[in-house]
């Protein structure tokens, strides 16, 4: 592809890795161990990082650089899901890891960090570029950012960027307040709000599928699409995160961020170029077109659920209220479903059903697009009946795409049956997909914000769920209303039945 081509963006396609130091606040936390370090190690393994690279971990626990390295080695070996661990590459990578004990609330922490960064820049030749990564308790995001600012660390000889983990606030007001605090130190273009769903290969592939092919886009509107179902089901419960989860709930934890971003990717208009802000402008426009529900619509168009105890295959599963850190009369939703409508010409009247839950029968995330049935069937009912065409984009596991359509059964007579045309990532590409964190860390280091959420997107998605949170807050739910291991409360089926639809059982 020629460099003169305006659609060719060297930023994304020919990445040159700049030198940099990645400063991780919350280096002793779960995210660092499970996701960040395995992703960075994997990038080192693939020689994707610049030789001038370093990680500076910060948390309160006193540790030497070597103790930190040993601890991280243990985590990387444990959580490196689908790649081999190479001890030689690790040793080389570990030399670039540094640690500093410090408390985010202590101003002295930042003056020490400044000194530490000077030393690291000298030793590791990181060129003055710094990526700050906030992986602390969300309540510390503002404090850490302001601390960075006061110590003069947000400016320097190279670029300075800030990566922030979700949640971005717990409602619209707190999300705005957080952005105001971040903007006291970093301008919006240097703030990278991470939504790991956008880094998943299969979510990125939605853009390739829709806009790289000519045949789907003409069908992608209210004239052909009957409704869309977006599911993110998890088979696990809250896994020791009861205290956090009790404050969040499924709607905040999954729908406000990940699943509305997925919906925006499915429903947005094509952007003119693949530049970060053109793509984000379209996502943002879509999120702002979601109909704001009135209180009576919330009652009709949303369902909250909470899992209760169950016995499955001889195993006793605890109910949410019995999980550690959860109050015995908790009103928190571990399941949430909603019908969203988009108020624009393309999607007027097409329901977007979104559901997510803990302790559902299996782990599966997918988008199912159901097209209108053929207007007239001349073949009689048959066993396929007039089944509508269905396009399924599978995000995980078994990543792929399937198109369901009717076909004639071999033999006499005209009997139709539903069949499937399938594409599987694994068999088609035969190579490993990078994890969402590998993709997103690389993007932040190269300064590509396409897959990061912007302030206006975050606010628009809070605006879409806030009326729901408000109504739910005033309600007293009769929880638990689904047993662990089932597909959620029956009210969720009833919500679709009102429009004549049925949830898929993926
Ligand atoms: C996180 C949520 O953002 O996403 C978790 O806080 C959830 O509760 C997780 O389990 C799901 O991510 P994935 O990539 O496993 O689908």
Short mmCIF file of C-alpha atoms and ligand atoms in Angstrom, two decimals:
data_model
loop_
_atom_site.label_atom_id
_atom_site.label_comp_id
_atom_site.label_asym_id
_atom_site.label_seq_id
_atom_site.Cartn_x
_atom_site.Cartn_y
_atom_site.Cartn_z
CA UNK A 1 0.00 0.00 0.00
CA UNK A 2 1.36 3.40 -0.91
CA UNK A 3 2.22 5.96 1.72
CA UNK A 4 0.40 8.56 -0.38
CA UNK A 5 -2.86 6.74 0.23
CA UNK A 6 -4.80 8.86 2.74
CA UNK A 7 -6.39 5.72 4.22
CA UNK A 8 -3.04 4.24 5.03
CA UNK A 9 -2.17 5.17 8.54
CA UNK A 10 1.48 4.38 9.28
CA UNK A 11 0.71 4.73 12.97
CA UNK A 12 -1.32 1.54 12.99
CA UNK A 13 0.26 -0.44 10.21
CA UNK A 14 3.95 0.24 10.53
CA UNK A 15 4.53 0.69 14.17
CA UNK A 16 7.94 1.87 15.28
CA UNK A 17 8.21 1.26 18.97
CA UNK A 18 9.41 4.32 20.82
CA UNK A 19 11.57 4.02 23.93
CA UNK A 20 9.60 4.46 27.13
CA UNK A 21 9.17 3.75 30.82
CA UNK A 22 5.83 2.31 31.93
CA UNK A 23 5.05 3.36 35.50
CA UNK A 24 2.44 1.06 37.06
CA UNK A 25 0.64 2.34 40.15
CA UNK A 26 -0.84 -0.67 41.95
CA UNK A 27 2.02 -2.97 40.94
CA UNK A 28 1.19 -5.51 43.61
CA UNK A 29 -2.44 -5.80 42.51
CA UNK A 30 -4.30 -8.47 40.64
CA UNK A 31 -4.46 -6.70 37.28
CA UNK A 32 -0.69 -6.20 37.17
CA UNK A 33 -0.08 -9.87 37.92
CA UNK A 34 -2.78 -11.39 35.76
CA UNK A 35 -2.83 -9.09 32.75
CA UNK A 36 -0.24 -6.32 32.52
CA UNK A 37 3.01 -8.18 33.19
CA UNK A 38 2.04 -11.25 31.13
CA UNK A 39 1.14 -8.89 28.25
CA UNK A 40 4.40 -6.92 28.52
CA UNK A 41 6.45 -10.12 28.77
CA UNK A 42 4.69 -11.46 25.69
CA UNK A 43 5.49 -8.26 23.78
CA UNK A 44 9.13 -8.67 24.83
CA UNK A 45 9.02 -12.31 23.71
CA UNK A 46 7.84 -11.20 20.29
CA UNK A 47 10.48 -8.48 20.14
CA UNK A 48 7.80 -5.83 19.86
CA UNK A 49 9.28 -3.54 22.52
CA UNK A 50 12.05 -1.03 21.99
CA UNK A 51 15.39 -1.92 23.61
CA UNK A 52 14.97 1.36 25.56
CA UNK A 53 12.15 0.04 27.68
CA UNK A 54 11.52 -0.19 31.42
CA UNK A 55 8.73 -0.89 33.87
CA UNK A 56 8.62 0.91 37.21
CA UNK A 57 6.19 -0.77 39.60
CA UNK A 58 4.83 1.18 42.56
CA UNK A 59 2.78 -0.06 45.48
CA UNK A 60 2.88 0.20 49.25
CA UNK A 61 4.53 -3.16 49.94
CA UNK A 62 8.27 -2.80 50.60
CA UNK A 63 10.21 -4.88 48.05
CA UNK A 64 13.58 -4.73 46.31
CA UNK A 65 13.83 -4.70 42.51
CA UNK A 66 14.84 -8.36 42.67
CA UNK A 67 11.94 -9.36 44.88
CA UNK A 68 9.58 -7.60 42.50
CA UNK A 69 11.16 -9.42 39.55
CA UNK A 70 10.78 -12.79 41.28
CA UNK A 71 7.17 -12.08 42.14
CA UNK A 72 6.39 -11.01 38.59
CA UNK A 73 8.10 -14.09 37.18
CA UNK A 74 5.82 -16.27 39.27
CA UNK A 75 2.75 -14.40 38.00
CA UNK A 76 3.83 -14.43 34.39
CA UNK A 77 4.48 -18.17 34.47
CA UNK A 78 1.08 -18.70 36.05
CA UNK A 79 -1.02 -16.37 33.94
CA UNK A 80 0.65 -16.61 30.54
CA UNK A 81 -2.37 -18.32 29.10
CA UNK A 82 -1.46 -19.49 25.64
CA UNK A 83 2.26 -18.97 25.16
CA UNK A 84 5.43 -20.71 26.23
CA UNK A 85 7.57 -19.23 29.00
CA UNK A 86 11.17 -18.73 27.91
CA UNK A 87 13.55 -18.34 30.86
CA UNK A 88 16.27 -16.58 28.79
CA UNK A 89 13.86 -14.01 27.40
CA UNK A 90 12.43 -13.53 30.88
CA UNK A 91 15.91 -12.86 32.34
CA UNK A 92 16.57 -10.26 29.69
CA UNK A 93 13.11 -8.70 30.19
CA UNK A 94 13.39 -8.78 34.00
CA UNK A 95 16.48 -6.56 33.88
CA UNK A 96 14.13 -3.82 32.69
CA UNK A 97 11.82 -4.13 35.72
CA UNK A 98 12.24 -1.74 38.65
CA UNK A 99 10.26 -1.29 41.82
CA UNK A 100 9.60 1.54 44.22
CA UNK A 101 7.55 1.25 47.43
CA UNK A 102 5.29 4.26 47.77
CA UNK A 103 1.87 5.39 48.87
CA UNK A 104 -0.24 7.25 46.31
CA UNK A 105 -1.49 9.51 49.11
CA UNK A 106 2.02 10.59 50.11
CA UNK A 107 3.43 13.61 48.16
CA UNK A 108 6.94 12.35 48.85
CA UNK A 109 6.15 9.29 46.71
CA UNK A 110 6.18 11.47 43.60
CA UNK A 111 9.46 13.24 44.37
CA UNK A 112 11.05 9.83 44.82
CA UNK A 113 9.41 8.68 41.61
CA UNK A 114 10.94 11.67 39.80
CA UNK A 115 14.41 10.62 40.98
CA UNK A 116 13.71 7.00 40.16
CA UNK A 117 12.60 7.92 36.64
CA UNK A 118 15.80 9.93 36.08
CA UNK A 119 17.88 6.93 37.09
CA UNK A 120 15.82 4.54 34.99
CA UNK A 121 16.03 6.85 32.00
CA UNK A 122 19.80 6.91 32.39
CA UNK A 123 20.14 3.13 32.85
CA UNK A 124 17.50 1.86 30.43
CA UNK A 125 17.69 4.69 27.86
CA UNK A 126 13.95 5.26 27.90
CA UNK A 127 14.31 8.61 26.15
CA UNK A 128 12.19 10.62 28.61
CA UNK A 129 8.91 9.05 27.42
CA UNK A 130 6.65 7.90 30.23
CA UNK A 131 3.38 5.97 30.22
CA UNK A 132 1.69 6.22 33.63
CA UNK A 133 -0.69 3.33 34.24
CA UNK A 134 -3.29 3.66 37.01
CA UNK A 135 -4.15 0.21 38.24
CA UNK A 136 -4.94 1.21 41.83
CA UNK A 137 -8.29 1.39 43.62
CA UNK A 138 -10.46 3.70 41.48
CA UNK A 139 -10.84 6.04 44.48
CA UNK A 140 -7.11 6.84 44.11
CA UNK A 141 -7.14 7.83 40.42
CA UNK A 142 -7.55 11.56 41.05
CA UNK A 143 -5.02 11.64 43.86
CA UNK A 144 -2.38 9.79 41.82
CA UNK A 145 -2.91 12.01 38.78
CA UNK A 146 -2.74 15.21 40.80
CA UNK A 147 0.39 13.86 42.54
CA UNK A 148 2.01 13.24 39.15
CA UNK A 149 1.09 16.78 38.12
CA UNK A 150 2.34 18.50 41.28
CA UNK A 151 5.71 16.75 41.04
CA UNK A 152 6.05 18.08 37.47
CA UNK A 153 6.10 14.55 36.04
CA UNK A 154 3.39 15.14 33.46
CA UNK A 155 5.87 17.12 31.39
CA UNK A 156 9.40 16.27 30.46
CA UNK A 157 11.84 15.76 27.67
CA UNK A 158 9.62 13.12 25.98
CA UNK A 159 5.88 12.41 25.79
CA UNK A 160 3.80 11.69 28.91
CA UNK A 161 0.55 9.70 28.75
CA UNK A 162 -1.88 8.40 31.33
CA UNK A 163 -3.69 5.07 31.09
CA UNK A 164 -6.73 4.71 33.35
CA UNK A 165 -8.46 1.42 34.12
CA UNK A 166 -12.24 1.22 34.43
CA UNK A 167 -14.45 2.10 36.24
CA UNK A 168 -14.46 5.73 35.11
CA UNK A 169 -16.68 6.98 37.90
CA UNK A 170 -19.78 5.25 39.25
CA UNK A 171 -22.28 7.55 37.54
CA UNK A 172 -22.32 10.49 35.13
CA UNK A 173 -21.40 13.12 37.74
CA UNK A 174 -18.49 11.20 39.19
CA UNK A 175 -17.24 10.37 35.66
CA UNK A 176 -17.24 14.12 34.85
CA UNK A 177 -15.52 14.93 38.10
CA UNK A 178 -12.84 12.31 37.40
CA UNK A 179 -12.26 13.74 33.91
CA UNK A 180 -11.96 17.25 35.38
CA UNK A 181 -9.30 15.99 37.79
CA UNK A 182 -7.40 14.18 35.06
CA UNK A 183 -7.57 17.27 32.85
CA UNK A 184 -5.93 19.39 35.52
CA UNK A 185 -2.78 17.47 34.68
CA UNK A 186 -3.16 15.78 31.27
CA UNK A 187 -4.97 16.99 28.19
CA UNK A 188 -7.65 14.65 26.89
CA UNK A 189 -5.49 13.49 23.98
CA UNK A 190 -2.97 12.12 26.49
CA UNK A 191 -5.58 10.28 28.59
CA UNK A 192 -6.08 6.65 27.56
CA UNK A 193 -9.18 5.14 29.21
CA UNK A 194 -8.87 1.43 28.75
CA UNK A 195 -11.82 -0.79 27.86
CA UNK A 196 -10.28 -4.19 27.28
CA UNK A 197 -13.25 -5.37 25.19
CA UNK A 198 -12.22 -2.95 22.44
CA UNK A 199 -8.78 -4.59 22.38
CA UNK A 200 -10.18 -8.07 21.72
CA UNK A 201 -9.33 -9.23 18.21
CA UNK A 202 -12.90 -10.25 17.55
CA UNK A 203 -14.29 -6.86 18.54
CA UNK A 204 -11.74 -5.15 16.28
CA UNK A 205 -12.75 -7.55 13.55
CA UNK A 206 -16.29 -6.15 13.61
CA UNK A 207 -14.85 -3.08 11.88
CA UNK A 208 -13.03 -5.22 9.29
CA UNK A 209 -16.13 -7.32 8.72
CA UNK A 210 -18.48 -4.37 8.31
CA UNK A 211 -16.29 -1.91 6.46
CA UNK A 212 -13.77 -4.11 4.66
CA UNK A 213 -16.48 -6.05 2.81
CA UNK A 214 -19.00 -4.70 0.38
CA UNK A 215 -21.89 -7.08 0.92
CA UNK A 216 -22.88 -6.64 4.55
CA UNK A 217 -23.17 -2.88 4.94
CA UNK A 218 -26.16 -2.51 2.56
CA UNK A 219 -28.09 -4.91 4.83
CA UNK A 220 -27.01 -3.23 8.05
CA UNK A 221 -30.08 -1.19 8.96
CA UNK A 222 -33.69 -1.21 10.06
CA UNK A 223 -34.96 -2.41 6.67
CA UNK A 224 -33.16 -5.76 6.99
CA UNK A 225 -32.19 -6.17 10.64
CA UNK A 226 -34.98 -7.28 12.94
CA UNK A 227 -33.08 -7.07 16.22
CA UNK A 228 -29.65 -7.53 17.75
CA UNK A 229 -28.72 -9.61 20.81
CA UNK A 230 -25.48 -8.94 22.64
CA UNK A 231 -24.58 -11.50 25.29
CA UNK A 232 -21.64 -11.64 27.70
CA UNK A 233 -22.23 -14.64 29.93
CA UNK A 234 -19.77 -15.79 32.57
CA UNK A 235 -19.87 -19.17 34.24
CA UNK A 236 -17.89 -17.99 37.26
CA UNK A 237 -19.34 -16.08 40.21
CA UNK A 238 -17.69 -13.03 41.75
CA UNK A 239 -14.54 -15.00 42.68
CA UNK A 240 -13.38 -13.18 45.80
CA UNK A 241 -14.33 -9.77 44.38
CA UNK A 242 -17.57 -9.66 46.40
CA UNK A 243 -16.79 -6.38 48.17
CA UNK A 244 -15.97 -4.54 44.92
CA UNK A 245 -18.78 -6.17 43.00
CA UNK A 246 -21.38 -5.36 45.62
CA UNK A 247 -20.76 -1.66 44.95
CA UNK A 248 -20.69 -2.06 41.17
CA UNK A 249 -23.21 -4.65 39.96
CA UNK A 250 -23.52 -6.12 36.47
CA UNK A 251 -24.96 -3.05 34.76
CA UNK A 252 -22.03 -0.87 35.84
CA UNK A 253 -19.40 -3.61 35.61
CA UNK A 254 -20.13 -4.81 32.07
CA UNK A 255 -22.92 -2.94 30.26
CA UNK A 256 -22.03 0.70 30.89
CA UNK A 257 -18.58 0.14 29.45
CA UNK A 258 -17.75 -3.06 27.53
CA UNK A 259 -21.12 -3.96 26.06
CA UNK A 260 -22.19 -0.46 25.08
CA UNK A 261 -18.83 -0.10 23.33
CA UNK A 262 -19.52 -3.36 21.50
CA UNK A 263 -22.98 -2.09 20.57
CA UNK A 264 -21.46 1.17 19.32
CA UNK A 265 -19.03 -0.81 17.15
CA UNK A 266 -21.88 -2.84 15.69
CA UNK A 267 -24.15 0.13 15.06
CA UNK A 268 -21.87 3.09 14.29
CA UNK A 269 -21.63 4.72 10.87
CA UNK A 270 -18.53 3.99 8.78
CA UNK A 271 -15.81 6.50 9.52
CA UNK A 272 -14.08 8.18 6.58
CA UNK A 273 -10.61 7.12 7.69
CA UNK A 274 -9.09 4.79 10.24
CA UNK A 275 -7.65 7.67 12.23
CA UNK A 276 -8.24 7.42 16.00
CA UNK A 277 -10.58 10.36 16.25
CA UNK A 278 -12.63 9.57 13.12
CA UNK A 279 -13.44 6.13 14.49
CA UNK A 280 -14.06 7.44 18.00
CA UNK A 281 -16.29 10.24 16.69
CA UNK A 282 -18.57 7.65 15.08
CA UNK A 283 -18.69 5.48 18.21
CA UNK A 284 -19.44 8.52 20.28
CA UNK A 285 -22.23 9.69 17.94
CA UNK A 286 -23.88 6.30 18.19
CA UNK A 287 -23.70 6.27 21.99
CA UNK A 288 -25.27 9.71 22.05
CA UNK A 289 -28.12 8.43 19.86
CA UNK A 290 -29.21 5.80 22.39
CA UNK A 291 -32.68 6.64 23.61
CA UNK A 292 -32.72 7.90 27.19
CA UNK A 293 -35.25 5.74 29.03
CA UNK A 294 -38.04 7.32 31.05
CA UNK A 295 -38.78 5.65 34.43
CA UNK A 296 -41.71 3.63 33.06
CA UNK A 297 -39.57 2.48 30.13
CA UNK A 298 -36.91 1.33 32.58
CA UNK A 299 -39.49 -0.92 34.20
CA UNK A 300 -40.45 -2.41 30.83
CA UNK A 301 -37.05 -2.50 29.18
CA UNK A 302 -34.64 -3.69 31.84
CA UNK A 303 -34.23 -6.68 34.12
CA UNK A 304 -32.03 -7.05 37.19
CA UNK A 305 -31.10 -10.43 38.59
CA UNK A 306 -29.06 -11.92 41.37
CA UNK A 307 -27.92 -15.53 41.63
CA UNK A 308 -28.96 -17.69 44.50
CA UNK A 309 -27.40 -20.95 45.71
CA UNK A 310 -27.63 -24.08 43.59
CA UNK A 311 -26.36 -27.62 43.48
CA UNK A 312 -24.85 -28.59 40.14
CA UNK A 313 -23.40 -32.04 39.47
CA UNK A 314 -22.86 -32.69 43.16
CA UNK A 315 -21.21 -29.30 43.64
CA UNK A 316 -22.76 -26.74 46.00
CA UNK A 317 -22.63 -23.24 44.53
CA UNK A 318 -23.00 -20.31 46.90
CA UNK A 319 -25.56 -17.63 46.29
CA UNK A 320 -24.24 -14.08 45.82
CA UNK A 321 -25.45 -13.09 49.28
CA UNK A 322 -23.36 -15.88 50.78
CA UNK A 323 -20.14 -14.75 49.06
CA UNK A 324 -17.41 -13.21 51.26
CA UNK A 325 -17.72 -9.44 51.52
CA UNK A 326 -21.36 -9.38 50.39
CA UNK A 327 -24.17 -8.31 52.70
CA UNK A 328 -26.86 -10.96 53.36
CA UNK A 329 -29.58 -8.68 51.99
CA UNK A 330 -27.59 -7.23 49.08
CA UNK A 331 -29.65 -5.60 46.32
CA UNK A 332 -26.78 -5.78 43.83
CA UNK A 333 -27.45 -7.11 40.32
CA UNK A 334 -25.24 -9.99 39.22
CA UNK A 335 -27.34 -10.21 36.05
CA UNK A 336 -28.54 -7.30 33.96
CA UNK A 337 -30.47 -7.15 30.72
CA UNK A 338 -31.75 -4.15 28.83
CA UNK A 339 -33.46 -3.24 25.58
CA UNK A 340 -31.80 -0.21 24.05
CA UNK A 341 -33.20 1.74 21.12
CA UNK A 342 -31.14 3.94 18.86
CA UNK A 343 -32.75 7.14 17.70
CA UNK A 344 -31.39 7.63 14.21
CA UNK A 345 -32.49 6.83 10.65
CA UNK A 346 -30.48 3.66 10.38
CA UNK A 347 -31.77 1.96 13.53
CA UNK A 348 -35.15 3.52 14.42
CA UNK A 349 -37.34 0.80 15.95
CA UNK A 350 -34.66 -1.95 16.03
CA UNK A 351 -34.21 -3.31 19.57
CA UNK A 352 -30.67 -3.93 20.78
CA UNK A 353 -30.96 -6.46 23.59
CA UNK A 354 -27.97 -6.64 25.90
CA UNK A 355 -27.52 -9.14 28.74
CA UNK A 356 -24.70 -10.13 31.02
CA UNK A 357 -24.45 -12.17 34.17
CA UNK A 358 -22.29 -14.11 36.57
CA UNK A 359 -22.87 -17.81 37.17
CA UNK A 360 -24.69 -18.44 33.91
CA UNK A 361 -24.41 -21.89 32.31
CA UNK A 362 -21.29 -21.13 30.23
CA UNK A 363 -18.72 -18.50 29.38
CA UNK A 364 -19.68 -17.01 26.06
CA UNK A 365 -19.70 -13.55 24.53
CA UNK A 366 -21.36 -13.04 21.18
CA UNK A 367 -23.40 -10.72 19.04
CA UNK A 368 -26.34 -12.18 17.15
CA UNK A 369 -27.92 -10.12 14.38
CA UNK A 370 -31.30 -11.43 13.38
CA UNK A 371 -32.55 -10.39 9.96
CA UNK A 372 -36.19 -10.09 8.97
CA UNK A 373 -37.74 -13.33 7.77
CA UNK A 374 -38.49 -13.75 4.07
CA UNK A 375 -41.70 -11.79 3.44
CA UNK A 376 -43.46 -14.79 1.96
CA UNK A 377 -42.69 -18.48 2.35
CA UNK A 378 -43.72 -20.72 -0.48
CA UNK A 379 -42.32 -23.90 1.01
CA UNK A 380 -44.73 -24.55 3.87
CA UNK A 381 -43.60 -24.91 7.42
CA UNK A 382 -41.09 -27.80 7.10
CA UNK A 383 -38.95 -28.31 10.13
CA UNK A 384 -36.96 -25.15 9.51
CA UNK A 385 -40.17 -23.17 9.16
CA UNK A 386 -39.55 -19.59 8.21
CA UNK A 387 -36.45 -19.29 10.39
CA UNK A 388 -34.89 -15.87 9.92
CA UNK A 389 -31.26 -15.51 8.84
CA UNK A 390 -28.93 -15.03 11.72
CA UNK A 391 -25.41 -13.65 11.73
CA UNK A 392 -23.41 -14.54 14.81
CA UNK A 393 -20.17 -12.81 15.69
CA UNK A 394 -18.51 -14.87 18.41
CA UNK A 395 -16.22 -12.78 20.61
CA UNK A 396 -15.11 -15.63 22.91
CA UNK A 397 -14.41 -18.48 23.21
CA UNK A 398 -14.26 -20.22 19.77
CA UNK A 399 -13.84 -16.86 18.11
CA UNK A 400 -15.47 -16.73 14.72
CA UNK A 401 -18.45 -15.78 12.59
CA UNK A 402 -21.42 -17.89 11.51
CA UNK A 403 -24.23 -17.19 9.10
CA UNK A 404 -27.36 -19.30 9.53
CA UNK A 405 -29.66 -19.82 6.59
CA UNK A 406 -32.25 -22.29 5.34
CA UNK A 407 -31.33 -25.04 2.99
CA UNK A 408 -33.24 -27.82 1.26
CA UNK A 409 -32.96 -31.17 2.94
CA UNK A 410 -31.73 -33.86 0.55
CA UNK A 411 -34.46 -36.17 -0.73
CA UNK A 412 -37.93 -36.00 -2.06
CA UNK A 413 -40.14 -33.07 -1.18
CA UNK A 414 -39.19 -29.54 -0.26
CA UNK A 415 -38.25 -29.60 3.39
CA UNK A 416 -36.01 -26.88 4.69
CA UNK A 417 -33.51 -27.00 7.48
CA UNK A 418 -31.37 -24.37 9.17
CA UNK A 419 -27.68 -24.73 8.29
CA UNK A 420 -24.61 -22.74 9.13
CA UNK A 421 -21.70 -21.24 7.21
CA UNK A 422 -18.79 -20.87 9.60
CA UNK A 423 -15.53 -19.00 9.88
CA UNK A 424 -13.22 -19.88 12.77
CA UNK A 425 -10.24 -17.77 13.70
CA UNK A 426 -8.23 -20.76 14.88
CA UNK A 427 -8.51 -22.85 11.72
CA UNK A 428 -8.38 -19.92 9.26
CA UNK A 429 -5.34 -18.14 10.62
CA UNK A 430 -3.67 -20.90 12.59
CA UNK A 431 -1.92 -18.38 14.77
CA UNK A 432 -2.37 -17.05 18.23
CA UNK A 433 -4.31 -13.81 18.69
CA UNK A 434 -2.66 -11.26 20.93
CA UNK A 435 -4.45 -10.64 24.21
CA UNK A 436 -6.46 -7.43 24.53
CA UNK A 437 -3.85 -6.01 26.92
CA UNK A 438 -0.98 -6.67 24.50
CA UNK A 439 -2.81 -4.77 21.77
CA UNK A 440 -3.84 -1.92 24.02
CA UNK A 441 -0.46 -1.46 25.72
CA UNK A 442 1.22 -1.36 22.34
CA UNK A 443 -1.32 1.18 21.15
CA UNK A 444 -0.77 3.44 24.14
CA UNK A 445 3.01 3.26 23.71
CA UNK A 446 2.71 4.22 20.03
CA UNK A 447 0.15 6.93 20.80
CA UNK A 448 -2.76 5.30 18.98
CA UNK A 449 -5.98 5.95 20.87
CA UNK A 450 -8.39 4.33 18.37
CA UNK A 451 -9.34 1.54 20.77
CA UNK A 452 -9.47 3.70 23.87
CA UNK A 453 -12.58 5.42 25.12
CA UNK A 454 -12.77 9.19 25.15
CA UNK A 455 -14.43 11.40 27.74
CA UNK A 456 -17.49 12.08 25.55
CA UNK A 457 -17.97 8.32 24.93
CA UNK A 458 -17.77 7.53 28.63
CA UNK A 459 -20.27 10.27 29.44
CA UNK A 460 -22.66 9.18 26.70
CA UNK A 461 -22.70 5.62 27.98
CA UNK A 462 -23.26 6.76 31.55
CA UNK A 463 -26.14 8.90 30.27
CA UNK A 464 -27.67 5.76 28.69
CA UNK A 465 -27.55 3.67 31.87
CA UNK A 466 -28.08 6.31 34.51
CA UNK A 467 -31.91 6.37 34.28
CA UNK A 468 -31.79 2.60 34.84
CA UNK A 469 -29.54 2.92 37.87
CA UNK A 470 -31.82 5.56 39.33
CA UNK A 471 -34.97 3.47 39.01
CA UNK A 472 -33.23 0.33 40.24
CA UNK A 473 -31.88 2.20 43.23
CA UNK A 474 -35.39 3.03 44.37
CA UNK A 475 -36.68 -0.50 43.88
CA UNK A 476 -36.66 -3.36 46.32
CA UNK A 477 -35.84 -6.47 44.30
CA UNK A 478 -37.00 -9.87 45.27
CA UNK A 479 -33.49 -11.35 45.10
CA UNK A 480 -32.18 -13.97 44.51
CA UNK A 481 -34.22 -14.53 41.36
CA UNK A 482 -32.12 -17.05 39.43
CA UNK A 483 -30.22 -20.10 40.61
CA UNK A 484 -26.49 -20.13 39.90
CA UNK A 485 -25.89 -22.01 36.65
CA UNK A 486 -29.13 -20.98 34.93
CA UNK A 487 -29.72 -18.47 32.11
CA UNK A 488 -30.95 -15.72 34.43
CA UNK A 489 -34.35 -14.56 35.67
CA UNK A 490 -37.48 -15.43 33.72
CA UNK A 491 -38.34 -11.73 33.56
CA UNK A 492 -35.55 -11.43 31.01
CA UNK A 493 -37.32 -13.87 28.66
CA UNK A 494 -40.54 -11.96 29.25
CA UNK A 495 -38.83 -8.70 28.26
CA UNK A 496 -38.03 -10.12 24.80
CA UNK A 497 -41.34 -11.90 24.49
CA UNK A 498 -43.12 -8.52 24.57
CA UNK A 499 -41.64 -7.83 21.15
CA UNK A 500 -42.06 -11.40 19.97
CA UNK A 501 -38.39 -12.34 20.43
CA UNK A 502 -36.52 -15.08 22.26
CA UNK A 503 -33.01 -15.07 23.73
CA UNK A 504 -30.62 -17.37 21.98
CA UNK A 505 -29.06 -20.16 24.03
CA UNK A 506 -25.53 -19.87 22.68
C1 LIG B 1 -14.14 -6.96 33.75
C2 LIG B 1 -15.19 -7.10 34.81
O1 LIG B 1 -14.09 -5.65 33.27
O2 LIG B 1 -14.46 -7.86 32.68
C3 LIG B 1 -15.27 -8.53 35.31
O3 LIG B 1 -14.88 -6.22 35.89
C4 LIG B 1 -15.50 -9.47 34.16
O4 LIG B 1 -16.31 -8.67 36.28
C5 LIG B 1 -14.49 -9.22 33.05
O5 LIG B 1 -15.36 -10.79 34.64
C6 LIG B 1 -14.83 -10.03 31.81
O6 LIG B 1 -13.79 -9.93 30.89
P1 LIG B 1 -13.52 -11.09 29.85
O7 LIG B 1 -12.41 -10.57 29.01
O8 LIG B 1 -13.15 -12.31 30.65
O9 LIG B 1 -14.81 -11.28 29.11
#
